[in-house]
mmCIF file of C-alpha atoms and ligand atoms in Angstrom:
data_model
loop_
_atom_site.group_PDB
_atom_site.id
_atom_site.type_symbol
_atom_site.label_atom_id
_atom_site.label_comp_id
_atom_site.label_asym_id
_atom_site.label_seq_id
_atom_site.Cartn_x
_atom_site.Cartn_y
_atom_site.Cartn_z
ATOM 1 C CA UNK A 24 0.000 0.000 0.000
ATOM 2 C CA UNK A 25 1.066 3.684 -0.154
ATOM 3 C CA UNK A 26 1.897 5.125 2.921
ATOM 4 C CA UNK A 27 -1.149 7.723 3.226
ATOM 5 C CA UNK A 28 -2.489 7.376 6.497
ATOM 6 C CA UNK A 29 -5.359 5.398 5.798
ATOM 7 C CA UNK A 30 -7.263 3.729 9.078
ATOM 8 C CA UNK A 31 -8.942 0.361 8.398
ATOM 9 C CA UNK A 32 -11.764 -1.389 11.229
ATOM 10 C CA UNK A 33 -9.982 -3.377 13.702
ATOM 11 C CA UNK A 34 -8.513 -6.358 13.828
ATOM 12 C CA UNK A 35 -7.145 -8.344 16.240
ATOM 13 C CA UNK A 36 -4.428 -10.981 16.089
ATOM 14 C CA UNK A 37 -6.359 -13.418 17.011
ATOM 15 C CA UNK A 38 -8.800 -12.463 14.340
ATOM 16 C CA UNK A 39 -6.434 -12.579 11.869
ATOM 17 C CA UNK A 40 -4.801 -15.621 12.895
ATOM 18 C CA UNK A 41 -7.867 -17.201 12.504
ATOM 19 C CA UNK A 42 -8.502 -15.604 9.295
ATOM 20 C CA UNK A 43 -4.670 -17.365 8.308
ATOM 21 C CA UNK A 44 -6.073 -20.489 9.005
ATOM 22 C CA UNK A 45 -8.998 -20.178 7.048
ATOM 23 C CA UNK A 46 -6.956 -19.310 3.908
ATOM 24 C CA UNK A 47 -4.791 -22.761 4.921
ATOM 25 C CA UNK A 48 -7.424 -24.580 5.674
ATOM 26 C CA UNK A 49 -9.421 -23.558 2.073
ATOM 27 C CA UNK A 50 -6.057 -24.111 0.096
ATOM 28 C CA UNK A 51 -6.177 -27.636 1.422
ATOM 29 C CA UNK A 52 -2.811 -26.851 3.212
ATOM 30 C CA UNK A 53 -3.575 -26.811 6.767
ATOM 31 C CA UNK A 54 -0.736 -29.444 7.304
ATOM 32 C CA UNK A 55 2.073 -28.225 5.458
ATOM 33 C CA UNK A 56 4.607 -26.146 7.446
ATOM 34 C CA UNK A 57 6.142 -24.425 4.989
ATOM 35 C CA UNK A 58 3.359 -22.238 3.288
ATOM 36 C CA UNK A 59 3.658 -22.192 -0.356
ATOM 37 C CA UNK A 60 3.485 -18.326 -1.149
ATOM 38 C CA UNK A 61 5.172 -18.197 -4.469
ATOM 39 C CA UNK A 62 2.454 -20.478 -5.793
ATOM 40 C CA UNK A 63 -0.293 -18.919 -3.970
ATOM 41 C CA UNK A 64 -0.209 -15.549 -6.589
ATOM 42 C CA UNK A 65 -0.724 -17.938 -9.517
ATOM 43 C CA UNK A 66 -3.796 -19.533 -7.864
ATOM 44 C CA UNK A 67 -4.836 -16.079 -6.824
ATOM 45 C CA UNK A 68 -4.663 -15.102 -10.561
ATOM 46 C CA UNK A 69 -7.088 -17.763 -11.256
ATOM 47 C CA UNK A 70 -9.057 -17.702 -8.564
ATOM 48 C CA UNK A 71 -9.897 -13.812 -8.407
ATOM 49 C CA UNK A 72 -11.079 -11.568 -11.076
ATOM 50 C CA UNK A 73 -9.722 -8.640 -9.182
ATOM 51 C CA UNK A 74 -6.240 -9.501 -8.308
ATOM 52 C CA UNK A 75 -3.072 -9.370 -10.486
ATOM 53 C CA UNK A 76 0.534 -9.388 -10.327
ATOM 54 C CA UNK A 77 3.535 -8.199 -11.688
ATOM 55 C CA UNK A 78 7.162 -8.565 -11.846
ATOM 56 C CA UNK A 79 9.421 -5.541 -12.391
ATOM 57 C CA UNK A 80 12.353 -4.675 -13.039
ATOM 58 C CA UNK A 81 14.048 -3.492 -9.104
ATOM 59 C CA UNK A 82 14.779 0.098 -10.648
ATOM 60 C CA UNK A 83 10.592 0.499 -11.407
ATOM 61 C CA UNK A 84 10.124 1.100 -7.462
ATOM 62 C CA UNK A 85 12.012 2.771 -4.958
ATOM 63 C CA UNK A 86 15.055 1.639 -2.925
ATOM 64 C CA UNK A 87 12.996 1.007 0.400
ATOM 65 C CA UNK A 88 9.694 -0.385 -1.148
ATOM 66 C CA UNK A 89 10.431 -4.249 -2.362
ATOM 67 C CA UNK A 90 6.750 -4.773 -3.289
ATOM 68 C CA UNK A 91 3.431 -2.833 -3.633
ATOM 69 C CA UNK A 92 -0.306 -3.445 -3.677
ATOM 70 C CA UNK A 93 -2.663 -1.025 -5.065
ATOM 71 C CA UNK A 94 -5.692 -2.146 -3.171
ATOM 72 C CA UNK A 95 -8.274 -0.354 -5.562
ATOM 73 C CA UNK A 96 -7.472 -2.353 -8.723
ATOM 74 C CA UNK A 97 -5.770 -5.504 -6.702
ATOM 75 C CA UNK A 98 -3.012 -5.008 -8.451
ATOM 76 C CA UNK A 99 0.506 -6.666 -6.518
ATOM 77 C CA UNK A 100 4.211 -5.553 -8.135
ATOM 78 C CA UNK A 101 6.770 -7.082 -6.944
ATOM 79 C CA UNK A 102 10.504 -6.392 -7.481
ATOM 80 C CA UNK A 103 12.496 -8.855 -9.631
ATOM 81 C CA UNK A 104 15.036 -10.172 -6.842
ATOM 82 C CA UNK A 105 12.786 -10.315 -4.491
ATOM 83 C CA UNK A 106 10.860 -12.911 -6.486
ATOM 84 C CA UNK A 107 13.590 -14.974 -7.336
ATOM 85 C CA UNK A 108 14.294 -14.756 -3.837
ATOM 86 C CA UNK A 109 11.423 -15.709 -2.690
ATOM 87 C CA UNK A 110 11.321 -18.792 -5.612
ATOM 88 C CA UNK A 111 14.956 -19.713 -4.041
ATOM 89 C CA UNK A 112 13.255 -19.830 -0.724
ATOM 90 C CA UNK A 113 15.020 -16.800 1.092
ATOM 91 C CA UNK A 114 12.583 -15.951 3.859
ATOM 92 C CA UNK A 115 12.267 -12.224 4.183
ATOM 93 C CA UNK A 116 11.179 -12.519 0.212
ATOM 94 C CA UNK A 117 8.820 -15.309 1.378
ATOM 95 C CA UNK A 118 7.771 -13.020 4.027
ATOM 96 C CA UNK A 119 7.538 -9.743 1.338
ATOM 97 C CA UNK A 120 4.882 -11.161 -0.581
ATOM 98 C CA UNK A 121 2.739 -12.946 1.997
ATOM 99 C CA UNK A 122 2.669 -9.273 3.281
ATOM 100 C CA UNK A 123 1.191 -7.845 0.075
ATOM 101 C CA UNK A 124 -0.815 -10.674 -0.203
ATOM 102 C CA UNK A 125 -2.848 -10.537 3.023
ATOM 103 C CA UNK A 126 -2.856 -6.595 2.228
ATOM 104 C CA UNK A 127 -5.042 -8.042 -0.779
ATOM 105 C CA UNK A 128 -7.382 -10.849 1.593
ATOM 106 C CA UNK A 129 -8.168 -8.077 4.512
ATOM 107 C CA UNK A 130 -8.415 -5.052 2.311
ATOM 108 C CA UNK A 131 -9.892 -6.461 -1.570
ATOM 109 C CA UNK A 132 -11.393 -9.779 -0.268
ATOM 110 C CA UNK A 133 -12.796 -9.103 2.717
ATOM 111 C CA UNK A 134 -13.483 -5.754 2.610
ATOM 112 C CA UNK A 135 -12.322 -4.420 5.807
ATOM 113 C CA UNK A 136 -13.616 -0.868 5.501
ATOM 114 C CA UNK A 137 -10.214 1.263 5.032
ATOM 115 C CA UNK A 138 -10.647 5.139 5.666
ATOM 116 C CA UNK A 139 -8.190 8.286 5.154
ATOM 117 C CA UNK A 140 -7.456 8.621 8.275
ATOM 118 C CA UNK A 141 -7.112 12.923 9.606
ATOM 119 C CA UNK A 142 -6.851 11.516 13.340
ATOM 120 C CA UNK A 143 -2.985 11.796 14.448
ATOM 121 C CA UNK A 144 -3.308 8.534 16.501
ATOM 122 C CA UNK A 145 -4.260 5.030 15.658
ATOM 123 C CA UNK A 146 -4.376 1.901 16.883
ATOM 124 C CA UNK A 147 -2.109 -0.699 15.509
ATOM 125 C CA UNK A 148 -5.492 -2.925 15.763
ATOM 126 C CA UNK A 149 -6.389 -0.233 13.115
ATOM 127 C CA UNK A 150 -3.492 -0.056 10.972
ATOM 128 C CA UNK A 151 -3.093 -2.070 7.561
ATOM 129 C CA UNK A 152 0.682 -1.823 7.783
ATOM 130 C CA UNK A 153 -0.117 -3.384 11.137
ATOM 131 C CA UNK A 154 -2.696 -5.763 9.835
ATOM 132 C CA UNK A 155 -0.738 -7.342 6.760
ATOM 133 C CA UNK A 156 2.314 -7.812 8.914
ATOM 134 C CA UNK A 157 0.534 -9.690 11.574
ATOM 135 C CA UNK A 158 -1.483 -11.701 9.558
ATOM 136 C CA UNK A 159 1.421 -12.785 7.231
ATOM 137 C CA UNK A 160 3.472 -13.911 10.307
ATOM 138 C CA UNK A 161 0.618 -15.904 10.898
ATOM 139 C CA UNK A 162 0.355 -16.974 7.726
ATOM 140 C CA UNK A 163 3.662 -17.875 7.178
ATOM 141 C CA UNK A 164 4.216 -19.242 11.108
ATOM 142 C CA UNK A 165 1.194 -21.738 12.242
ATOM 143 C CA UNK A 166 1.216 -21.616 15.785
ATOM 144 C CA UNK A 167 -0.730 -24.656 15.682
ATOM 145 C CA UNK A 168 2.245 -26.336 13.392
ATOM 146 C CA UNK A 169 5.195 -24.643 15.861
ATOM 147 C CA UNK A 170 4.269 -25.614 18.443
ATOM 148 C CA UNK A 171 7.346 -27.548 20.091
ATOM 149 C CA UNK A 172 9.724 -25.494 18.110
ATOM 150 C CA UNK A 173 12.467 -23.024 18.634
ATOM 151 C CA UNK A 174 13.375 -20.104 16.409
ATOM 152 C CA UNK A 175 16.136 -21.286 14.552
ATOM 153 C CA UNK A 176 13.784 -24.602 14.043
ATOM 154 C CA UNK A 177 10.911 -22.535 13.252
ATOM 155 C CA UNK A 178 13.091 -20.400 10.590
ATOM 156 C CA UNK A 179 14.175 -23.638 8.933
ATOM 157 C CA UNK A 180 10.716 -25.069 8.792
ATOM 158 C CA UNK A 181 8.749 -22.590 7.983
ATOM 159 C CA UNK A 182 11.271 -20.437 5.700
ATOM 160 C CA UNK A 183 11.094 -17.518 7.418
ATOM 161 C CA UNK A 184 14.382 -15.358 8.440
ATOM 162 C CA UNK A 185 15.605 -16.044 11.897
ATOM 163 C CA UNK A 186 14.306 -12.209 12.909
ATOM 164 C CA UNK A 187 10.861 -13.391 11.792
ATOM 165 C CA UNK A 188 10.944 -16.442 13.505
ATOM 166 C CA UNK A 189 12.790 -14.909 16.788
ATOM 167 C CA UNK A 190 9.733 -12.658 16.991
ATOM 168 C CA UNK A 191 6.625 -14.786 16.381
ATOM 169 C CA UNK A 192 8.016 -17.266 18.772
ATOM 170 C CA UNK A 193 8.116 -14.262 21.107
ATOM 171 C CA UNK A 194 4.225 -13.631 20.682
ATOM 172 C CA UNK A 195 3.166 -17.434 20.779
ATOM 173 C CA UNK A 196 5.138 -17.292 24.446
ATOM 174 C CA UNK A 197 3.966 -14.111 25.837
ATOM 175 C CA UNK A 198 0.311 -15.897 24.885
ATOM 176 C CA UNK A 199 0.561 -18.575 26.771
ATOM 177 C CA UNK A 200 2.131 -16.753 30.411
HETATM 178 ZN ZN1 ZN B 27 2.288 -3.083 3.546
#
């Protein structure tokens, strides 16, 4: 997405865990650990009449941005390298496009309602920065299919980077104290 301040209803992360494992469970790929994301914008393609995607050349978006999702049309560009990352399996490229793609299921599936948002404050709840990265940790990191695993384990399993994994291992702790 751009980075207008836009404010979207809220959701929590258990709401959008839940909403992960719906989009598992419907793929037929509740059991599989490491979540096939690459493939998933090809099925998407077919699937929905309102989603797209593109791969670009890296100089057709700036530096900091390694993928974009124009949630009017449901249009996804991603960056060339950061595809064939993600294709080789490097996990912050895995991680990249399950972000733009769960900016597509809240905001062009689902139809959370998003707002411009003129308040200075929101809630993270409220966020879709907030919302895509949550959801695409969960996404990407079953706590169900975790469960017994450290980071490092989790990273390897799941093909996520070792940050990613570090810090949804953090959340599934602080959950259950
Ligand atoms: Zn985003």
């Amino acid at each position: 997405m751009s980075r207008q301040n836009y404010s979207v209803e809220c959701k929590s992360r258990k709401q959008l865990r839940f909403l992960a494992e719906k989009v598992r469970e419907i793929l037929d790929l509740s059991d599989r650990v490491m979540f096939p994301i690459v493939g998933l914008l090809d099925v998407f393609s077919k699937t929905f009449d309102n989603f797209s995607y593109e791969i670009v050349e890296d100089d057709q978006l700036p530096d900091d941005i390694h993928a974009e999702t124009d949630i009017m049309s449901g249009h996804v560009t991603i960056k060339q390298s950061v595809y064939d990352g993600a294709c080789e399996g490097n996990g912050r490229d895995r991680m990249t496009i399950a972000h733009e793609i769960c900016h597509y299921i809240t905001l062009c599936t689902l139809g959370f309602r998003v707002q411009r948002n003129f308040r200075k404050e929101i809630r993270p709840c409220e966020d879709p920065e907030w919302q895509a990265k949550c959801m695409a940790g969960e996404l990407m990191i079953s706590k169900r299919l975790t469960k017994n695993m450290d980071p490092l384990e989790i990273a390897e399993a799941c093909g996520v980077s070792f940050d990613a994994a570090r810090y949804q291992y953090g959340i599934f702790r602080s959950e259950e104290e």
